[in-house]
CSV table of C-alpha atoms in Angstrom, one decimal:
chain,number,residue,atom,x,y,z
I,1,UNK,CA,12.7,-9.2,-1.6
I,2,UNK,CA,12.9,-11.1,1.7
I,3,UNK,CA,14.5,-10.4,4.9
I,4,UNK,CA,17.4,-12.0,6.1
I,5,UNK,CA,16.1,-15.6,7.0
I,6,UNK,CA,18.3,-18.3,6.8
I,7,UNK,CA,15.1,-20.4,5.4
I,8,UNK,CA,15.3,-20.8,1.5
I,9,UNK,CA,12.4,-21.2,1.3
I,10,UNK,CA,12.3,-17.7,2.2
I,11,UNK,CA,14.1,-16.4,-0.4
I,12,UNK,CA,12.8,-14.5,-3.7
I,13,UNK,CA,13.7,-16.4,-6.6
I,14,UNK,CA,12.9,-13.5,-9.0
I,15,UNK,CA,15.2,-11.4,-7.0
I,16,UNK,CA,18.7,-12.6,-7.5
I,17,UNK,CA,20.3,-8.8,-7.2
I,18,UNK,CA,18.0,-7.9,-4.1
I,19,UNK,CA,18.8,-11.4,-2.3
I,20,UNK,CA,22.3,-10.5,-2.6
I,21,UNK,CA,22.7,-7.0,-2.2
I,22,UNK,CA,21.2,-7.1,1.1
I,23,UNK,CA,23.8,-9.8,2.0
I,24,UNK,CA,26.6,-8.1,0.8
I,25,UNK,CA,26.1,-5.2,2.8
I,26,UNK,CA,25.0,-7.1,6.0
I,27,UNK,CA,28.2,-9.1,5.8
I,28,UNK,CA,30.5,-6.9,4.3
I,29,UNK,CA,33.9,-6.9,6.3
I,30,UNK,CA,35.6,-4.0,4.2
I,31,UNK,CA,37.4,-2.0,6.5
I,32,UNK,CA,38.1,-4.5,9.3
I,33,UNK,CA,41.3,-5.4,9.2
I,34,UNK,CA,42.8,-1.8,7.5
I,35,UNK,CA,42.2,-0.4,4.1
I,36,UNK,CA,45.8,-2.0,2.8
I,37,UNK,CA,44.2,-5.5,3.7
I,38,UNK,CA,45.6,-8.9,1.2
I,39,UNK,CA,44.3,-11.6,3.1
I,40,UNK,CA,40.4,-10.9,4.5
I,41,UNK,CA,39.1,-13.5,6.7
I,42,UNK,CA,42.6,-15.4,6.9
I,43,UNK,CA,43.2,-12.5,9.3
I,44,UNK,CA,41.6,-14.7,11.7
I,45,UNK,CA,44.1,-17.3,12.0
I,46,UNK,CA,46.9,-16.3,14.3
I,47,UNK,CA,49.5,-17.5,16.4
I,48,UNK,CA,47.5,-18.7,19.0
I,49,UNK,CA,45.2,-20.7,16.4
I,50,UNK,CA,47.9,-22.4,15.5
I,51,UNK,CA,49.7,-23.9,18.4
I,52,UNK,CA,45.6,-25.1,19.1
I,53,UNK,CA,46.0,-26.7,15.9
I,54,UNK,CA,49.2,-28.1,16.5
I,55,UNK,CA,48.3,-29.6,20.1
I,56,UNK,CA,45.7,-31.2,17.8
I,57,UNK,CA,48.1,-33.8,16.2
I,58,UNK,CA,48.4,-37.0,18.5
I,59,UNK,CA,49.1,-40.1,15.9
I,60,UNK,CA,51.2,-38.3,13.2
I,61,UNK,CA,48.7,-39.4,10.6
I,62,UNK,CA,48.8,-37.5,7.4
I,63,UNK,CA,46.0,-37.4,5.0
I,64,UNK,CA,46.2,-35.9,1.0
I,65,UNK,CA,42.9,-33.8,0.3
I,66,UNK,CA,44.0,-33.0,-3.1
I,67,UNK,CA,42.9,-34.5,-6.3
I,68,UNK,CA,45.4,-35.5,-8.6
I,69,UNK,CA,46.4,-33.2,-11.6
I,70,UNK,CA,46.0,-34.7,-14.8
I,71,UNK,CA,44.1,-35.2,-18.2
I,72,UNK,CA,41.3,-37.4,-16.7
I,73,UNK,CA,40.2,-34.5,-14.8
I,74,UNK,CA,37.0,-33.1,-14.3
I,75,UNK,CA,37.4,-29.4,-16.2
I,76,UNK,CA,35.6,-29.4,-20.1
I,77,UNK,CA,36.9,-26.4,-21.3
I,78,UNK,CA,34.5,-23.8,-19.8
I,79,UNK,CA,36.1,-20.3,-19.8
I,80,UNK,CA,39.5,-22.2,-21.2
I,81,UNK,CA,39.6,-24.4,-17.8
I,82,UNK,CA,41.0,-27.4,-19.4
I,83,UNK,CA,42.7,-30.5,-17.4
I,84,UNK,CA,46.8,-30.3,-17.3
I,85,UNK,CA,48.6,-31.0,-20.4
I,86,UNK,CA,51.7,-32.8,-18.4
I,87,UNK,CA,54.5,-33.2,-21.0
I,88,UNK,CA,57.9,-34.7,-20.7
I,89,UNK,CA,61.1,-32.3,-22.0
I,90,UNK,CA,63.3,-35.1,-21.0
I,91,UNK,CA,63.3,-39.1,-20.7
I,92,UNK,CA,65.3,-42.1,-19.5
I,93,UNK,CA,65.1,-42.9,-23.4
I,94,UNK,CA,67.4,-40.1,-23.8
I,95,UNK,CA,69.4,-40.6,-21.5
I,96,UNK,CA,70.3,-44.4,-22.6
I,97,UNK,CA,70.3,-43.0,-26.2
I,98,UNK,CA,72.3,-40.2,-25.5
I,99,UNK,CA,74.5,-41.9,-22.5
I,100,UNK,CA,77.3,-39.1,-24.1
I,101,UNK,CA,75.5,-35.6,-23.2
I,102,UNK,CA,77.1,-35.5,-19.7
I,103,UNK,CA,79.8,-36.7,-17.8
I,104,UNK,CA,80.7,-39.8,-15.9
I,105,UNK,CA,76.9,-41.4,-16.8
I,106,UNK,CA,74.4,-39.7,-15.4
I,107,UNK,CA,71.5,-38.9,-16.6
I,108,UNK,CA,68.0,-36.8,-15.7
I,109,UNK,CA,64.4,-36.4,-16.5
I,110,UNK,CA,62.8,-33.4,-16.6
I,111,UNK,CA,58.7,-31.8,-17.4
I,112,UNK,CA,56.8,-29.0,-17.9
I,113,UNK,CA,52.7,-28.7,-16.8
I,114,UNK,CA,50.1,-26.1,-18.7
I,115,UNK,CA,47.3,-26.0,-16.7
I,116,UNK,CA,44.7,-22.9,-15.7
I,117,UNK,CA,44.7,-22.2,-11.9
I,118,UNK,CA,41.5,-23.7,-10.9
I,119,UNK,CA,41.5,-26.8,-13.0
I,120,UNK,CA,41.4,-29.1,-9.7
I,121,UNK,CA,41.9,-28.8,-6.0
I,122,UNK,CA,42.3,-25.1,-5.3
I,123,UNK,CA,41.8,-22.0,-3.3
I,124,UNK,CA,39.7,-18.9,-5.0
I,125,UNK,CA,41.7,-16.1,-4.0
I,126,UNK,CA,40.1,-12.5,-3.2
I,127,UNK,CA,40.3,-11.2,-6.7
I,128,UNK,CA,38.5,-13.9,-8.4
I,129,UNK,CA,35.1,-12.7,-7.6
I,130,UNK,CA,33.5,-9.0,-8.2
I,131,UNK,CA,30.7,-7.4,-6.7
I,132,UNK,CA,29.2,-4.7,-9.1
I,133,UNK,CA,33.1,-3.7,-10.4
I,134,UNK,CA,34.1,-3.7,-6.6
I,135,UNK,CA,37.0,-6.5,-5.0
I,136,UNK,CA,37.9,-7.3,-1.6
I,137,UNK,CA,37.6,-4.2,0.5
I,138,UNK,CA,36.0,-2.0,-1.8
I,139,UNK,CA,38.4,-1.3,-4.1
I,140,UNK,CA,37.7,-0.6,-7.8
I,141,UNK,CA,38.1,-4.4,-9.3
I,142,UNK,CA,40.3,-2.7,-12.3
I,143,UNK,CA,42.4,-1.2,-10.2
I,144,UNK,CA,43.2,-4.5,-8.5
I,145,UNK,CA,43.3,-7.3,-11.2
I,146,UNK,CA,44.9,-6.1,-14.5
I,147,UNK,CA,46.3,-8.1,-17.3
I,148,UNK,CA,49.3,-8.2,-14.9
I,149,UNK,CA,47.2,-10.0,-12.3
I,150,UNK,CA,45.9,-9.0,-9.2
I,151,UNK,CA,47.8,-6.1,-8.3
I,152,UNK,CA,47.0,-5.9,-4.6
I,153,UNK,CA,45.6,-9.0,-3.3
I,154,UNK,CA,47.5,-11.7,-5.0
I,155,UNK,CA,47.4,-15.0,-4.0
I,156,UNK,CA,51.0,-15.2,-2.7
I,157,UNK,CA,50.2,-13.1,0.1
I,158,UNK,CA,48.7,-16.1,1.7
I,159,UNK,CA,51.6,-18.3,1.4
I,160,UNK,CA,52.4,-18.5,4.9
I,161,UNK,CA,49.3,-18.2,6.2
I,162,UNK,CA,46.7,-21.1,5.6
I,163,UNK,CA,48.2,-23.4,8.8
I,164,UNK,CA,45.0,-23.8,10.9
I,165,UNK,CA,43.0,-25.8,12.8
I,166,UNK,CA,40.7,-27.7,10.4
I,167,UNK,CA,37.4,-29.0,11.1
I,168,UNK,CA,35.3,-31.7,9.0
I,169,UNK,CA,31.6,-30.9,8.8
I,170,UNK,CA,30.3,-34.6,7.3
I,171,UNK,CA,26.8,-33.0,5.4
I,172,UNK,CA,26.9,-36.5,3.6
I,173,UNK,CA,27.3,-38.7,6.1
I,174,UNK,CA,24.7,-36.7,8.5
I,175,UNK,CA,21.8,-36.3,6.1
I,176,UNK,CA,22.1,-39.2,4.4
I,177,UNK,CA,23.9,-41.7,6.5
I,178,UNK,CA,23.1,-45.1,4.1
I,179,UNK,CA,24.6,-43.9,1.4
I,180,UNK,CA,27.0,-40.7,2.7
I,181,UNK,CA,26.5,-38.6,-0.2
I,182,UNK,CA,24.0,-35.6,-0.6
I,183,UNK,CA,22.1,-35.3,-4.4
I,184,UNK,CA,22.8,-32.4,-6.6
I,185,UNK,CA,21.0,-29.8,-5.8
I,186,UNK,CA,20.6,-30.3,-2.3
I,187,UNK,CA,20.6,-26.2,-0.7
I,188,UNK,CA,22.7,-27.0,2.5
I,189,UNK,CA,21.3,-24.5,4.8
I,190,UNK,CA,22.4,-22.9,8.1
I,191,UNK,CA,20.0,-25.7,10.1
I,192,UNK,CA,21.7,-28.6,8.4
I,193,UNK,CA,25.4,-27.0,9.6
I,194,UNK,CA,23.8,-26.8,13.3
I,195,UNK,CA,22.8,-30.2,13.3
I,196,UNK,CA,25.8,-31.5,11.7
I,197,UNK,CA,28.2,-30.1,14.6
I,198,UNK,CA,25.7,-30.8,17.2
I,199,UNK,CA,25.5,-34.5,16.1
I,200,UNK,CA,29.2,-34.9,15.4
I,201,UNK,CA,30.2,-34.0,18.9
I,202,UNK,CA,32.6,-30.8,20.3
I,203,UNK,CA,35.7,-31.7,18.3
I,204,UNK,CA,33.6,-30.1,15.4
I,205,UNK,CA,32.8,-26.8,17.1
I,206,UNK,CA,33.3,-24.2,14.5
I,207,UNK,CA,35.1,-20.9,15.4
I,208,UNK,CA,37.2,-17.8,14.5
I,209,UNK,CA,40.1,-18.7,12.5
I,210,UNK,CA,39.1,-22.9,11.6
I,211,UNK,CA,39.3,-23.9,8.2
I,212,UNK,CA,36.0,-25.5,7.7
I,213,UNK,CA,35.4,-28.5,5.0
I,214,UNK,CA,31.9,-29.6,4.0
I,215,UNK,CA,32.2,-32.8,2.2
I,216,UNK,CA,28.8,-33.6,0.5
I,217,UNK,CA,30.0,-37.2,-1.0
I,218,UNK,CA,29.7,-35.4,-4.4
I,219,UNK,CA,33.7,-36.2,-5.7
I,220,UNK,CA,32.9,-40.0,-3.7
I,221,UNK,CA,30.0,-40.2,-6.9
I,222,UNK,CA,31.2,-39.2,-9.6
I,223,UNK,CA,34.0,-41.1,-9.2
I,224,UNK,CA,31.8,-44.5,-9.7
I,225,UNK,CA,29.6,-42.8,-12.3
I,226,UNK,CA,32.0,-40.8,-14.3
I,227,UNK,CA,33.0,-37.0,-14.2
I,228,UNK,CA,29.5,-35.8,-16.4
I,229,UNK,CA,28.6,-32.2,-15.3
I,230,UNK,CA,31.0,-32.0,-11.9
I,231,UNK,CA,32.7,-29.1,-13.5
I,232,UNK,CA,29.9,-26.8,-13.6
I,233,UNK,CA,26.8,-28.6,-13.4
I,234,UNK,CA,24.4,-29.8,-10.6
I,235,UNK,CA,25.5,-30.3,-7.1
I,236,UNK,CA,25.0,-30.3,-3.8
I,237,UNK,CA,26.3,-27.0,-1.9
I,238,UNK,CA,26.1,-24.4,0.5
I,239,UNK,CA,22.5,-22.4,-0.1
I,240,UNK,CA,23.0,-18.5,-0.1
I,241,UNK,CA,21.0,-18.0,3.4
I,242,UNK,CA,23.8,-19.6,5.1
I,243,UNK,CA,26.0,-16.4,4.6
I,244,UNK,CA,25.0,-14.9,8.1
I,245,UNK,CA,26.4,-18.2,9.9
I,246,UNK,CA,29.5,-18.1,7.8
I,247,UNK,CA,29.8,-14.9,8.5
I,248,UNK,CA,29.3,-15.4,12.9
I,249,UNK,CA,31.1,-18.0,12.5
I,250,UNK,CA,34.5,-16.4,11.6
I,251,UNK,CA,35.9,-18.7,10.2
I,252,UNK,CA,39.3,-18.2,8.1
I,253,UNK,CA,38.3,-20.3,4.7
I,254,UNK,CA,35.7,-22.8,4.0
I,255,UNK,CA,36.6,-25.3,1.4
I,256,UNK,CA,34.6,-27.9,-0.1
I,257,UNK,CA,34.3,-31.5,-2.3
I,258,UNK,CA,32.3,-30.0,-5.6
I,259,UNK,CA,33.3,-27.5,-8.4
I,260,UNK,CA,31.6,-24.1,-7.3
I,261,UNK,CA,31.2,-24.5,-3.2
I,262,UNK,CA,27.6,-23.3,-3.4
I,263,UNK,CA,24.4,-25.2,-4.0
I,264,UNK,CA,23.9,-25.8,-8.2
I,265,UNK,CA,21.7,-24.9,-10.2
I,266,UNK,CA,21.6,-22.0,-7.9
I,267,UNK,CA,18.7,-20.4,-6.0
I,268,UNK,CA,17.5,-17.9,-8.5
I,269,UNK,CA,15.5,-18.1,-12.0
I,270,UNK,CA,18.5,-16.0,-13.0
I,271,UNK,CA,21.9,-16.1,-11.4
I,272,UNK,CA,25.1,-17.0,-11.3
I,273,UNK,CA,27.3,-18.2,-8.2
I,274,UNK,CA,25.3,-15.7,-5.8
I,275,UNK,CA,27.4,-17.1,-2.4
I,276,UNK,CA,30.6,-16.3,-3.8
I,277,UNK,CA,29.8,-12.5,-4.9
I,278,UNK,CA,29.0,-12.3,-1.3
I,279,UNK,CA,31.5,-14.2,0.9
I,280,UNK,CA,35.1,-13.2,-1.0
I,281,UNK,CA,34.5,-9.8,-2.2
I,282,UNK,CA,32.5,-8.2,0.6
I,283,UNK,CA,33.9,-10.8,3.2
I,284,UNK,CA,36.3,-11.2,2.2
I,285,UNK,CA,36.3,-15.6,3.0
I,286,UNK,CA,38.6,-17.5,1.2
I,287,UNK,CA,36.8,-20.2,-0.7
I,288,UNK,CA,38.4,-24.1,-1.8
I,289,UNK,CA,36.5,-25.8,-4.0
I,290,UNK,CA,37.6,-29.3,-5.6
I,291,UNK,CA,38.8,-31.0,-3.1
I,292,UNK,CA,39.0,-34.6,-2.2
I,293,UNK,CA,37.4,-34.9,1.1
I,294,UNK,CA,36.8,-38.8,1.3
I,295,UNK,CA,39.9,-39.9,3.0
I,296,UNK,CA,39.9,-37.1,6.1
I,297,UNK,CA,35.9,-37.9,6.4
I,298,UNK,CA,36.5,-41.7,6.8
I,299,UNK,CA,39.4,-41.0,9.2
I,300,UNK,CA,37.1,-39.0,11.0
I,301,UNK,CA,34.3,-41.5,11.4
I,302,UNK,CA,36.3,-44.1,12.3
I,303,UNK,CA,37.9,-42.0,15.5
I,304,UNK,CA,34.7,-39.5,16.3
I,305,UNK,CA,36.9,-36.5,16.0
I,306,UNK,CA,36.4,-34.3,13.6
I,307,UNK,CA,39.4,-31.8,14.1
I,308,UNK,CA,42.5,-32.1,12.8
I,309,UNK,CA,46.0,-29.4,11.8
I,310,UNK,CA,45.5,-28.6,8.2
I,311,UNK,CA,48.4,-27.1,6.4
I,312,UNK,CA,46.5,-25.5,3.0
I,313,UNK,CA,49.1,-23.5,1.5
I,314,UNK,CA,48.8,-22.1,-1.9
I,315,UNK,CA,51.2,-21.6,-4.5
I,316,UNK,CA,53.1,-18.4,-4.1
I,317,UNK,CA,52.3,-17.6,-8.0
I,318,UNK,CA,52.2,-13.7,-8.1
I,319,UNK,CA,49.6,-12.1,-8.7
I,320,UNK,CA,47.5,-15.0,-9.4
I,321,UNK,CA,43.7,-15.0,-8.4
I,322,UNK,CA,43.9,-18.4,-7.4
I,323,UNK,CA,46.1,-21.6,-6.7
I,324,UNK,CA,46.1,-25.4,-7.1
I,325,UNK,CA,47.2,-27.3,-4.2
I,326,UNK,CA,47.9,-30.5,-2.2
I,327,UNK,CA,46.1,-29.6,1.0
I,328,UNK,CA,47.2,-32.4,4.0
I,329,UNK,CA,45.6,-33.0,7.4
I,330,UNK,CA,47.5,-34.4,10.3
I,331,UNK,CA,46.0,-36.4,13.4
């Protein structure tokens, strides 16, 4: 097994458990914030953040990052992750052949949604992820998501608390600047970040309690080509040796334009989603994945500034592990 080097070419593809382990326990922040901690790295973001964030808003320009939610979406049924199944329980048809049901004329439609969690843009909340039968703060992962749900770090806890600054690290636009989009399997690595802020200017200085976004053109492809493997297939992402600048960096949440955040196939012969068994269970770093990043990074370009308030709010569903959501940046 390696050392800690930020290089992938340095890592041990053989070695998946070693790789991580020694990750895990070099950036594990269990403990930090109090053994009855919900929330992890989003302790970063405080009041003081957020008046920073708010100074931040000078046109009172509002731009959507969420996909939308419907059938046509990316999910194909791995682990029951299917697209929304939006159905109608009440029409203007009704209500014109029915004009009787209630008084004086008026009429209403109403609909219901099935959908899993994490079928589009979304935050992975601390219970999603496991670290050898360990959650967020080293708690036993039964003890904290049961068939009830997550028991102690549910996803409502963060309802109030993902207002932050935000700041737009453009990986496609930097690395590959004719045609702004990065090719699956690129390993983003801890270099390419540098660079990225260092070419983009101050206004995409990265600190404690930022939302960062890393858009890597992926969503701005397969939207010309068609979905094929986007939900769980090759991308470009976040290698695992960038978990010690994610770490420094302390930032609140990271969230990103691809299904799984993290580089695809990943870095090992054998492995699945290494990153994320290090950065939300022994981190503790709320993770977004899914999210539609082309908007904010032209608005970016187009002004040099790469900062922005984002409001990210999840779904108060208790006990839930994770949450879709309509994430919006103001300039």
């Amino acid at each position: 097994m390696s050392s800690l080097s930020e290089n992938p070419a340095d890592l041990d593809p053989t070695d998946p458990t070693g790789e991580v382990g020694v990750r895990a326990e070099a950036y594990r922040n269990w403990g930090r914030w109090g053994e009855d901690d919900a929330l992890g790295t989003l302790n970063f973001i405080d009041a003081a953040k957020r008046l920073e964030a708010a100074r931040l808003v000078t046109e009172g320009l509002t731009v959507s990052l969420g996909q939308e939610f419907n059938e046509d979406g990316p999910q194909k049924g791995w682990k029951k992750r299917n697209n929304p199944v939006h159905t109608m329980t009440g029409t203007g048809l009704d209500a014109e052949r029915n004009p009787g049901v209630h008084p004086h004329g008026i009429g209403g439609a109403d609909d219901l949604i099935v959908m899993p969690l994490q079928c589009s843009t979304q935050w992975d909340g601390l219970g999603h992820i496991f670290d050898h039968g360990y959650a967020w703060n080293g708690r036993r992962a039964g003890d904290v998501v049961t068939t009830q749900g997550d028991q102690v770090t549910g996803i409502e806890h963060a309802a109030a608390v993902i207002v932050s600054r935000g700041v737009l690290l453009d990986l496609g636009r930097h690395l590959r600047p004719e045609t702004g989009e990065l090719e699956d399997g690129y390993a983003i690595t801890t270099e390419d970040l540098q660079a990225c802020l260092a070419a983009q200017g101050v206004s995409s200085a990265v600190g404690r309690g930022d939302i960062l976004l890393v858009r890597t053109g992926q969503l701005a492809r397969v939207r010309r080509q068609g979905w094929g493997d986007y939900a769980g297939g090759p991308a470009p992402g976040l290698s695992l040796t960038t978990a010690g600048w994610l770490h420094r960096s302390e930032i609140a949440a990271i969230a990103t334009d691809t299904w799984g955040f993290e580089v695809r196939p990943n870095e090992f012969h054998d492995s699945f989603q290494p990153l994320h068994q290090v950065v939300i269970p022994n981190m503790g770093l709320t993770v977004g994945e899914m999210w539609d990043l082309e908007g904010i990074g032209q608005a970016c370009a187009e002004r040099g500034r790469y900062e922005f308030l984002l409001s990210a709010q999840p779904l108060p569903i208790t006990g839930a592990v994770g949450s879709p959501l309509n994430p919006i940046a103001l300039l």
